[in-house]
Every structure is written in structure tokens, then in C-alpha cells.
Short mmCIF file of C-alpha atoms in Angstrom, two decimals:
data_model
loop_
_atom_site.label_atom_id
_atom_site.label_comp_id
_atom_site.label_asym_id
_atom_site.label_seq_id
_atom_site.Cartn_x
_atom_site.Cartn_y
_atom_site.Cartn_z
CA MET A 1 -65.78 -155.29 107.73
CA ILE A 2 -69.45 -155.73 106.82
CA GLU A 3 -71.65 -152.83 105.75
CA ILE A 4 -75.05 -152.09 107.20
CA PRO A 5 -76.29 -150.08 104.22
CA ALA A 6 -78.03 -146.77 104.86
CA ARG A 7 -81.73 -147.31 105.75
CA ARG A 8 -81.30 -151.09 105.70
CA GLY A 9 -80.98 -154.12 108.00
CA LYS A 10 -78.36 -156.84 108.27
CA ALA A 11 -78.13 -159.91 110.50
CA VAL A 12 -75.30 -162.28 111.34
CA GLN A 13 -74.71 -165.53 113.21
CA VAL A 14 -72.39 -165.05 116.18
CA LYS A 15 -70.80 -167.79 118.27
CA LYS A 16 -70.53 -167.63 122.04
CA GLY A 17 -67.33 -165.75 122.92
CA GLN A 18 -67.09 -163.93 119.60
CA LYS A 19 -67.26 -160.15 119.63
CA VAL A 20 -69.12 -157.78 117.36
CA LYS A 21 -67.60 -154.36 116.84
CA VAL A 22 -70.24 -151.88 115.63
CA ILE A 23 -68.74 -148.83 113.98
CA ASN A 24 -70.52 -145.51 113.60
CA THR A 25 -68.76 -144.88 110.29
CA ARG A 26 -70.12 -141.39 109.65
CA GLY A 27 -70.60 -140.59 113.33
CA GLN A 28 -74.28 -139.70 113.63
CA GLN A 29 -76.02 -142.92 112.66
CA VAL A 30 -78.24 -144.78 115.12
CA VAL A 31 -78.00 -148.57 114.87
CA ASP A 32 -80.97 -150.51 116.24
CA THR A 33 -79.68 -153.83 117.57
CA TRP A 34 -81.47 -157.08 118.40
CA VAL A 35 -80.12 -160.42 119.56
CA PHE A 36 -81.85 -163.80 119.44
CA ASN A 37 -80.75 -167.13 120.92
CA THR A 38 -79.81 -169.25 117.89
CA ALA A 39 -81.30 -172.35 119.51
CA ASP A 40 -84.66 -170.68 120.20
CA LEU A 41 -85.55 -167.36 118.57
CA ARG A 42 -88.28 -166.81 121.15
CA GLU A 43 -85.53 -166.10 123.65
CA PHE A 44 -84.08 -162.69 122.83
CA MET A 45 -82.29 -159.71 124.34
CA SER A 46 -84.85 -157.74 126.34
CA MET A 47 -84.47 -154.12 127.37
CA ASP A 48 -87.06 -154.30 130.17
CA HIS A 49 -85.32 -157.32 131.70
CA SER A 50 -81.86 -155.81 131.12
CA ARG A 51 -82.67 -152.59 133.00
CA VAL A 52 -83.53 -154.69 136.08
CA ALA A 53 -80.31 -156.71 135.66
CA ILE A 54 -77.89 -153.80 135.22
CA GLY A 55 -79.63 -151.21 137.41
CA ARG A 56 -79.33 -148.57 134.70
CA ILE A 57 -81.23 -147.45 131.63
CA ILE A 58 -78.01 -147.11 129.57
CA PRO A 59 -75.58 -150.04 129.57
CA GLY A 60 -71.98 -149.24 130.47
CA ILE A 61 -68.76 -151.17 129.95
CA GLY A 62 -68.96 -154.59 131.65
CA ASP A 63 -72.76 -154.66 131.71
CA ALA A 64 -74.35 -157.88 130.47
CA LEU A 65 -77.66 -157.42 128.69
CA VAL A 66 -80.05 -160.29 129.34
CA THR A 67 -82.79 -162.15 127.54
CA ASN A 68 -86.48 -162.41 128.36
CA LYS A 69 -85.36 -165.46 130.38
CA ARG A 70 -82.88 -163.23 132.26
CA ARG A 71 -79.80 -164.99 130.88
CA PRO A 72 -76.78 -162.91 129.79
CA ILE A 73 -76.64 -162.74 125.99
CA LEU A 74 -74.42 -159.73 125.16
CA THR A 75 -71.81 -157.88 127.21
CA LEU A 76 -70.65 -154.37 126.38
CA VAL A 77 -66.85 -154.60 126.49
CA GLU A 78 -65.66 -151.45 124.73
CA ASP A 79 -67.19 -148.10 123.86
CA THR A 80 -65.47 -145.12 122.24
CA SER A 81 -68.76 -143.43 121.24
CA GLY A 82 -69.34 -141.34 124.34
CA GLY A 83 -71.42 -143.98 126.08
CA ILE A 84 -74.84 -142.66 125.10
CA HIS A 85 -77.28 -145.32 123.88
CA ASP A 86 -81.01 -145.86 124.28
CA THR A 87 -83.10 -148.67 125.75
CA LEU A 88 -86.40 -146.78 126.08
CA PHE A 89 -87.79 -146.31 122.57
CA ALA A 90 -89.46 -148.85 120.30
CA ALA A 91 -88.03 -149.49 116.85
CA CYS A 92 -89.59 -147.25 114.22
CA ASP A 93 -92.30 -148.86 112.09
CA ARG A 94 -94.81 -147.89 109.45
CA TRP A 95 -97.21 -146.57 112.08
CA ARG A 96 -94.52 -144.21 113.42
CA TYR A 97 -94.00 -142.68 109.99
CA GLU A 98 -97.75 -142.48 109.37
CA ALA A 99 -98.07 -140.54 112.64
CA LEU A 100 -95.26 -138.22 111.48
CA GLY A 101 -97.32 -137.43 108.38
CA CYS A 102 -95.45 -139.58 105.92
CA ALA A 103 -97.58 -140.49 102.90
CA GLY A 104 -96.73 -143.87 101.42
CA TYR A 105 -94.11 -146.36 102.49
CA HIS A 106 -91.09 -145.30 104.54
CA ASP A 107 -88.16 -147.58 105.33
CA ASN A 108 -88.28 -148.55 108.99
CA CYS A 109 -86.28 -150.53 111.55
CA THR A 110 -89.05 -153.06 112.18
CA ASP A 111 -89.13 -154.11 108.53
CA ASN A 112 -85.30 -153.99 108.45
CA LEU A 113 -85.13 -156.51 111.29
CA ALA A 114 -87.45 -158.83 109.37
CA ALA A 115 -85.44 -158.38 106.14
CA GLY A 116 -82.12 -158.95 107.90
CA LEU A 117 -83.36 -162.21 109.42
CA ALA A 118 -85.06 -163.26 106.18
CA ALA A 119 -81.67 -163.11 104.44
CA LEU A 120 -80.60 -165.87 106.89
CA GLY A 121 -83.79 -167.84 106.26
CA LEU A 122 -85.21 -166.82 109.62
CA GLU A 123 -88.24 -164.93 110.91
CA PRO A 124 -88.35 -162.85 114.12
CA PRO A 125 -91.03 -164.12 116.52
CA GLU A 126 -91.87 -160.46 117.20
CA THR A 127 -90.05 -157.10 117.20
CA PRO A 128 -88.47 -156.83 120.64
CA ALA A 129 -87.59 -153.38 121.96
CA PRO A 130 -84.11 -152.84 120.50
CA LEU A 131 -80.85 -151.67 122.00
CA ASN A 132 -80.55 -148.40 120.10
CA LEU A 133 -76.80 -147.94 119.79
CA PHE A 134 -75.61 -144.32 119.61
CA MET A 135 -79.17 -143.02 120.10
CA ASN A 136 -79.47 -140.08 122.47
CA ILE A 137 -82.71 -139.98 124.45
CA PRO A 138 -81.99 -138.27 127.76
CA VAL A 139 -84.38 -138.66 130.70
CA ILE A 140 -84.78 -135.11 132.02
CA ASP A 141 -85.92 -134.44 135.61
CA GLY A 142 -86.45 -138.19 136.02
CA ASN A 143 -89.38 -138.27 133.61
CA ARG A 144 -89.35 -136.31 130.35
CA VAL A 145 -87.64 -137.89 127.33
CA GLU A 146 -86.27 -135.91 124.44
CA VAL A 147 -84.95 -136.80 120.97
CA ARG A 148 -81.40 -135.44 120.54
CA PRO A 149 -78.63 -135.97 117.97
CA PRO A 150 -76.03 -138.64 118.81
CA VAL A 151 -72.88 -137.60 120.71
CA SER A 152 -70.79 -140.15 118.78
CA THR A 153 -68.11 -139.21 116.26
CA PRO A 154 -67.04 -140.72 112.89
CA GLY A 155 -65.34 -144.07 113.36
CA SER A 156 -66.29 -144.41 117.01
CA TYR A 157 -67.55 -147.86 117.99
CA VAL A 158 -68.87 -150.25 120.60
CA THR A 159 -67.75 -153.84 121.03
CA LEU A 160 -70.20 -156.46 122.26
CA ARG A 161 -69.32 -159.99 123.36
CA ALA A 162 -71.80 -162.81 122.73
CA GLU A 163 -72.57 -164.85 125.86
CA MET A 164 -74.35 -167.58 123.88
CA ASP A 165 -74.63 -168.60 120.23
CA CYS A 166 -76.90 -165.96 118.81
CA ILE A 167 -78.21 -164.07 115.82
CA VAL A 168 -77.38 -160.38 115.97
CA ALA A 169 -79.49 -158.10 113.77
CA PHE A 170 -78.84 -154.44 113.00
CA SER A 171 -80.78 -151.68 111.33
CA ALA A 172 -79.18 -148.44 110.19
CA CYS A 173 -82.19 -146.40 111.30
CA PRO A 174 -83.86 -144.66 108.33
CA GLN A 175 -85.39 -141.89 110.45
CA ASP A 176 -85.10 -138.64 108.46
CA LEU A 177 -87.99 -136.64 109.94
CA VAL A 178 -86.62 -136.03 113.45
CA PRO A 179 -82.93 -135.39 114.33
CA ILE A 180 -82.30 -138.85 115.79
CA ASN A 181 -79.55 -139.46 113.20
CA GLY A 182 -78.04 -136.00 113.61
CA LEU A 183 -79.20 -132.48 112.84
CA ASP A 184 -78.77 -133.08 109.10
CA MET A 185 -81.42 -135.82 109.34
CA ARG A 186 -79.55 -137.82 106.70
CA PRO A 187 -79.39 -141.56 107.42
CA THR A 188 -76.05 -143.14 106.49
CA GLU A 189 -74.43 -146.55 106.41
CA ALA A 190 -72.64 -148.09 109.40
CA HIS A 191 -70.34 -151.11 109.67
CA PHE A 192 -69.64 -154.08 111.88
CA GLU A 193 -66.85 -156.58 112.28
CA LEU A 194 -66.80 -160.03 113.84
CA LEU A 195 -63.83 -160.63 116.14
CA ASP A 196 -62.74 -163.97 117.62
CA MET B 1 -115.66 -153.79 143.44
CA ILE B 2 -113.58 -156.74 142.28
CA GLU B 3 -110.66 -158.09 144.28
CA ILE B 4 -107.23 -158.78 142.86
CA PRO B 5 -106.21 -161.26 145.56
CA ALA B 6 -102.78 -160.91 147.12
CA ARG B 7 -100.09 -162.54 144.91
CA ARG B 8 -102.63 -163.32 142.19
CA GLY B 9 -103.82 -162.18 138.77
CA LYS B 10 -107.23 -161.15 137.47
CA ALA B 11 -108.41 -160.11 134.01
CA VAL B 12 -111.56 -158.44 132.75
CA GLN B 13 -113.22 -157.51 129.46
CA VAL B 14 -113.57 -153.76 129.08
CA LYS B 15 -115.61 -151.96 126.42
CA LYS B 16 -114.36 -148.86 124.61
CA GLY B 17 -115.26 -145.80 126.71
CA GLN B 18 -115.56 -147.73 129.98
CA LYS B 19 -113.21 -146.81 132.79
CA VAL B 20 -111.29 -149.03 135.16
CA LYS B 21 -110.57 -147.63 138.61
CA VAL B 22 -107.62 -149.44 140.20
CA ILE B 23 -107.51 -149.03 143.96
CA ASN B 24 -104.40 -149.49 146.08
CA THR B 25 -106.47 -150.83 148.95
CA ARG B 26 -103.66 -151.19 151.49
CA GLY B 27 -101.54 -148.44 149.97
CA GLN B 28 -98.23 -150.14 149.17
CA GLN B 29 -99.21 -152.76 146.61
CA VAL B 30 -97.80 -152.65 143.09
CA VAL B 31 -100.28 -153.71 140.41
CA ASP B 32 -98.78 -154.89 137.12
CA THR B 33 -101.19 -154.01 134.33
CA TRP B 34 -101.50 -155.29 130.76
CA VAL B 35 -104.05 -154.47 128.06
CA PHE B 36 -104.81 -156.47 124.93
CA ASN B 37 -107.02 -155.56 121.96
CA THR B 38 -110.04 -157.89 122.30
CA ALA B 39 -110.20 -158.34 118.52
CA ASP B 40 -106.52 -159.34 118.24
CA LEU B 41 -104.51 -160.23 121.34
CA ARG B 42 -101.27 -159.72 119.41
CA GLU B 43 -101.99 -156.00 119.59
CA PHE B 44 -101.31 -154.89 123.17
CA MET B 45 -100.34 -151.89 125.27
CA SER B 46 -96.60 -151.35 124.80
CA MET B 47 -94.40 -149.38 127.15
CA ASP B 48 -91.63 -148.81 124.58
CA HIS B 49 -94.12 -147.40 122.08
CA SER B 50 -95.95 -145.42 124.78
CA ARG B 51 -92.81 -143.61 125.95
CA VAL B 52 -92.32 -142.30 122.40
CA ALA B 53 -96.00 -141.27 122.20
CA ILE B 54 -96.22 -139.43 125.53
CA GLY B 55 -92.64 -138.08 125.72
CA ARG B 56 -92.28 -139.30 129.31
CA ILE B 57 -91.34 -142.47 131.13
CA ILE B 58 -94.21 -142.06 133.63
CA PRO B 59 -97.69 -141.41 132.25
CA GLY B 60 -99.54 -138.40 133.64
CA ILE B 61 -103.20 -137.42 133.60
CA GLY B 62 -104.44 -137.13 130.01
CA ASP B 63 -101.70 -139.33 128.58
CA ALA B 64 -102.87 -142.07 126.22
CA LEU B 65 -100.82 -145.24 126.34
CA VAL B 66 -100.54 -146.89 122.94
CA THR B 67 -100.28 -150.37 121.51
CA ASN B 68 -97.46 -151.99 119.55
CA LYS B 69 -99.34 -150.57 116.53
CA ARG B 70 -99.16 -147.09 118.12
CA ARG B 71 -102.93 -146.82 118.60
CA PRO B 72 -104.29 -145.35 121.86
CA ILE B 73 -105.64 -148.12 124.08
CA LEU B 74 -105.79 -146.66 127.61
CA THR B 75 -105.89 -143.07 128.86
CA LEU B 76 -104.96 -142.11 132.41
CA VAL B 77 -107.82 -139.86 133.51
CA GLU B 78 -107.47 -139.68 137.30
CA ASP B 79 -104.69 -140.35 139.78
CA THR B 80 -104.77 -139.81 143.54
CA SER B 81 -101.75 -142.05 144.20
CA GLY B 82 -98.99 -139.45 143.94
CA GLY B 83 -98.40 -140.04 140.24
CA ILE B 84 -95.49 -142.45 140.57
CA HIS B 85 -95.71 -145.52 138.32
CA ASP B 86 -93.18 -147.54 136.37
CA THR B 87 -92.78 -148.38 132.69
CA LEU B 88 -89.15 -149.56 132.79
CA PHE B 89 -89.11 -152.95 134.53
CA ALA B 90 -90.20 -156.32 133.21
CA ALA B 91 -92.84 -158.31 135.08
CA CYS B 92 -91.32 -160.65 137.64
CA ASP B 93 -91.04 -164.28 136.58
CA ARG B 94 -89.59 -167.52 137.83
CA TRP B 95 -86.13 -166.56 136.58
CA ARG B 96 -86.25 -163.34 138.63
CA TYR B 97 -86.92 -165.28 141.82
CA GLU B 98 -84.29 -167.89 140.99
CA ALA B 99 -81.78 -165.05 140.60
CA LEU B 100 -82.88 -163.69 143.99
CA GLY B 101 -81.99 -167.06 145.50
CA CYS B 102 -85.50 -168.42 145.87
CA ALA B 103 -85.56 -172.24 146.03
CA GLY B 104 -88.70 -173.76 144.53
CA TYR B 105 -91.69 -172.05 143.00
CA HIS B 106 -92.52 -168.43 143.79
CA ASP B 107 -95.71 -166.72 142.65
CA ASN B 108 -94.89 -164.22 139.91
CA CYS B 109 -96.60 -161.62 137.75
CA THR B 110 -95.85 -163.42 134.48
CA ASP B 111 -97.71 -166.55 135.60
CA ASN B 112 -100.45 -164.34 137.09
CA LEU B 113 -101.03 -162.73 133.70
CA ALA B 114 -101.39 -166.16 132.12
CA ALA B 115 -103.74 -167.34 134.92
CA GLY B 116 -105.87 -164.18 134.71
CA LEU B 117 -106.34 -164.61 130.97
CA ALA B 118 -106.87 -168.37 131.28
CA ALA B 119 -109.87 -167.66 133.54
CA LEU B 120 -111.40 -165.90 130.50
CA GLY B 121 -110.44 -168.78 128.20
CA LEU B 122 -107.61 -166.75 126.67
CA GLU B 123 -103.86 -167.04 126.35
CA PRO B 124 -101.41 -164.11 126.19
CA PRO B 125 -99.35 -164.16 122.97
CA GLU B 126 -96.35 -163.17 125.12
CA THR B 127 -95.70 -161.22 128.33
CA PRO B 128 -95.48 -157.59 127.26
CA ALA B 129 -93.61 -155.15 129.50
CA PRO B 130 -96.34 -154.10 131.94
CA LEU B 131 -97.51 -150.73 133.19
CA ASN B 132 -96.48 -151.14 136.82
CA LEU B 133 -99.05 -149.07 138.68
CA PHE B 134 -97.85 -147.55 141.98
CA MET B 135 -94.34 -148.93 141.42
CA ASN B 136 -91.54 -146.51 142.31
CA ILE B 137 -88.42 -146.86 140.17
CA PRO B 138 -86.75 -143.45 139.97
CA VAL B 139 -84.20 -142.70 137.24
CA ILE B 140 -81.36 -140.99 139.11
CA ASP B 141 -78.88 -138.73 137.28
CA GLY B 142 -80.54 -139.71 134.01
CA ASN B 143 -79.30 -143.28 134.19
CA ARG B 144 -79.34 -145.25 137.45
CA VAL B 145 -82.59 -146.99 138.47
CA GLU B 146 -83.46 -147.89 142.02
CA VAL B 147 -86.16 -150.01 143.67
CA ARG B 148 -88.10 -147.91 146.21
CA PRO B 149 -91.34 -148.38 148.16
CA PRO B 150 -94.49 -146.93 146.58
CA VAL B 151 -95.50 -143.35 147.48
CA SER B 152 -99.20 -144.27 147.31
CA THR B 153 -101.51 -144.38 150.34
CA PRO B 154 -104.37 -146.74 151.37
CA GLY B 155 -107.40 -146.26 149.15
CA SER B 156 -105.61 -144.12 146.59
CA TYR B 157 -106.37 -144.99 142.99
CA VAL B 158 -105.88 -144.41 139.29
CA THR B 159 -108.66 -144.36 136.71
CA LEU B 160 -107.97 -145.55 133.18
CA ARG B 161 -110.30 -145.12 130.19
CA ALA B 162 -110.38 -147.79 127.49
CA GLU B 163 -109.89 -146.39 123.98
CA MET B 164 -110.89 -149.67 122.31
CA ASP B 165 -112.59 -152.90 123.37
CA CYS B 166 -109.90 -154.62 125.35
CA ILE B 167 -108.90 -157.18 127.94
CA VAL B 168 -107.28 -155.60 130.99
CA ALA B 169 -105.19 -157.92 133.15
CA PHE B 170 -103.80 -157.17 136.60
CA SER B 171 -101.35 -158.86 138.91
CA ALA B 172 -101.02 -157.94 142.58
CA CYS B 173 -97.22 -158.32 142.49
CA PRO B 174 -96.06 -161.14 144.81
CA GLN B 175 -92.57 -159.66 145.24
CA ASP B 176 -91.58 -160.15 148.91
CA LEU B 177 -87.77 -160.20 148.61
CA VAL B 178 -87.17 -156.54 147.68
CA PRO B 179 -89.17 -153.52 149.02
CA ILE B 180 -91.13 -152.96 145.80
CA ASN B 181 -94.40 -153.49 147.71
CA GLY B 182 -93.33 -151.37 150.67
CA LEU B 183 -90.69 -151.72 153.36
CA ASP B 184 -92.70 -154.50 155.06
CA MET B 185 -92.27 -156.59 151.88
CA ARG B 186 -95.74 -158.04 152.45
CA PRO B 187 -97.82 -158.38 149.25
CA THR B 188 -101.50 -157.56 149.74
CA GLU B 189 -104.71 -157.56 147.74
CA ALA B 190 -105.86 -154.63 145.60
CA HIS B 191 -109.19 -153.88 143.96
CA PHE B 192 -110.67 -152.54 140.76
CA GLU B 193 -114.03 -151.27 139.63
CA LEU B 194 -115.52 -150.96 136.15
CA LEU B 195 -117.23 -147.61 135.52
CA ASP B 196 -119.46 -146.73 132.55
#
């Protein structure tokens, strides 16, 4: 079991066929997730291509998320979290926290992606729109989007199967100014496990 | 009045404060739209950042779309098309047409973006998720997405104001295998006009 520390990023090499189980340890923590083709980091999991492929804005069990070359890279195979995730919102970044009135540096998912990959000696070619696991952004009346606390519970998890050799990067989202990580607005750690 | 030829791309330099009027000449043509900061093409209009900024998946009048640095780049100031546009789907590309069973080359919006910029001596740093003007992709029951014909009519238009000096690129979407450009599935030309 590997920790994604509170407010931090972590990345891991995953072989085709291996599974990653992502555990919402405390229950209300959003985990931004990115996946890059190990052989070419410029090919990565893409939310705007995946929505076309799966015909939904929220992946369900059996759905294969695809890359910007429309190849399956990650399949959702298990989900005990309530099935609410987000594909619509960009990763938070320094500009987001500046806009929220934050003076000085604030941890953010964009920098966490870079740090997670840097620990493997890698650099992201850009910050793709992430799969925001456990994040609850309903589309109301077919248009309006709203930030709501996760519906997940402590210890609930999703399991994702790699469809190619890939680098999976996570960020335990450090957002503490809006209730994206629960009404307490207190970012926590999460965990993941590699399964063969 | 400048033509965006059927199945083709076209790009133009736009100064801060100028407006671009995009006309759906025949009424059922989707126009994929990208915007890049003239001073730094790596800063571009981003749908995943814009949805956070405007709190909607479809921009309405007065909404400012933002870049991947969360700065306003384009404001929707007028819309006679019925107000249905798409921010969820990736631009079509050769892999999309291969998946649809197309043998050999098919015109596509991704290549049209590159060709439109090449005509100005420029190269896109990547293919950002476009603002798909006139494209009708409803989100049903808060999750399912469906491809439907546009609701726009011949001669209807949107007007967009540039919030910084920028390059605006269009593609008259060449999709003729699904009814994204109307039930006839016949891609047509569209037009745009620069207004001071």
C-alpha cells in the first residue's frame, strides 16, 4: 500500500494488465489522476477523447478511458465509492488559487503532477485534464456545474486496469478553499496499491 | 466576410477588443474553434479551465472563456444560433475516422487546425479541446452524452470579443459519418467577419 500524502503528488510505473486500486482512505479526498504512455509521454489519457469513446461524462464499470490517440489506456473495473467522479474540471494550479484570493504559494495538483513525475526522472509534456476520482461536479439541467462534497466513504476505492505500459500519476488535491474535499475543507492523504 | 471552406480550416490574427462574428451560413455546420495567445501559443483557450470559470458546460452571452492560465481570452457577446454549443468533445482526428471504419484519409478538424495555422506561418503546440460552435451534445440525466444535429438556422451567428491579441482558428468540421453537421451529414462552408 503506497501513500499519496495529503496535498502531494505521487507517480508509479504500471505494466499492461496490472491494476491500480485507489483508496479514498479518509473518504472525502479527491484524487486527480493522469496516465501517460510509458513509450511516449505525449500520448496520455484524455478526458475530451474519453467522453466521445464512452458516451458519458462519468466513467462507469467496464468503461475504457482513451488517450489523445483514442487508444484504450485505463479501464475502470471496480468502484465501491458511489460512482461519482469528474472529467470536466481542470487540475487546480497557482492561477486558480490566485483567483480565489490566496496570497502567496498554495500547493496545487498541477505542480503535484510535475513533482510526482520528477521523482521518476520524468517531465509531463503538459498538464492534461485529469480524471478527478471521487470528485463530485454534477451537471444540473444539462448545463450548470456545481462544486459538491464527494459521496465516497472511508476506505472506498476504485480499481483501474492498465491497457498499455504506462505512468500513472496521482495528486491528493490540496483544495481547502471550496468544499471539493468535503465540507470540512481539510485535504487528507489517500492510498493506492498495485495488483497483478 | 471570409469563407471557412467546407471541410477545411482557416485562422486569423485578432487584436484585443476586436470581435469575430462566426456565421453558420447553411445552418447546420459545426465550427470547431481554437484561440491562442499571439505572444505565446502555449497559452490557449481551454475548455476544462473555462467550465470552472463560467460554472457551465455551455457558454452563454457575457461568459468569458479562459486560457490554460485562467486569463479571459474570448467573451461571447452575441448569439442568434439558439445557444447550443459544445465544450465536451475532442476535435475529430484520423483516429476518430479509423474507429468509424473509414479506410484511407479523411479530412479532420485536427489537421485543419494545423493547416489554418500553417497558412500564417505558425504551428499549434498541441490540439487543445475546441469550443465546438453550433455543436449539439446534450448531457442527459447528468451523465450520458448524445450526438444530435445542430439547432442553429441558416445565417445565424455568434459574436466573440477578443480579450487579448490572439490567433483564432476555425475548422468547418468534415464529419459526414454521424449527424453532427445535420441529418443530411453533408459538411458545408461557414463564414466569419472581423469587427472593430
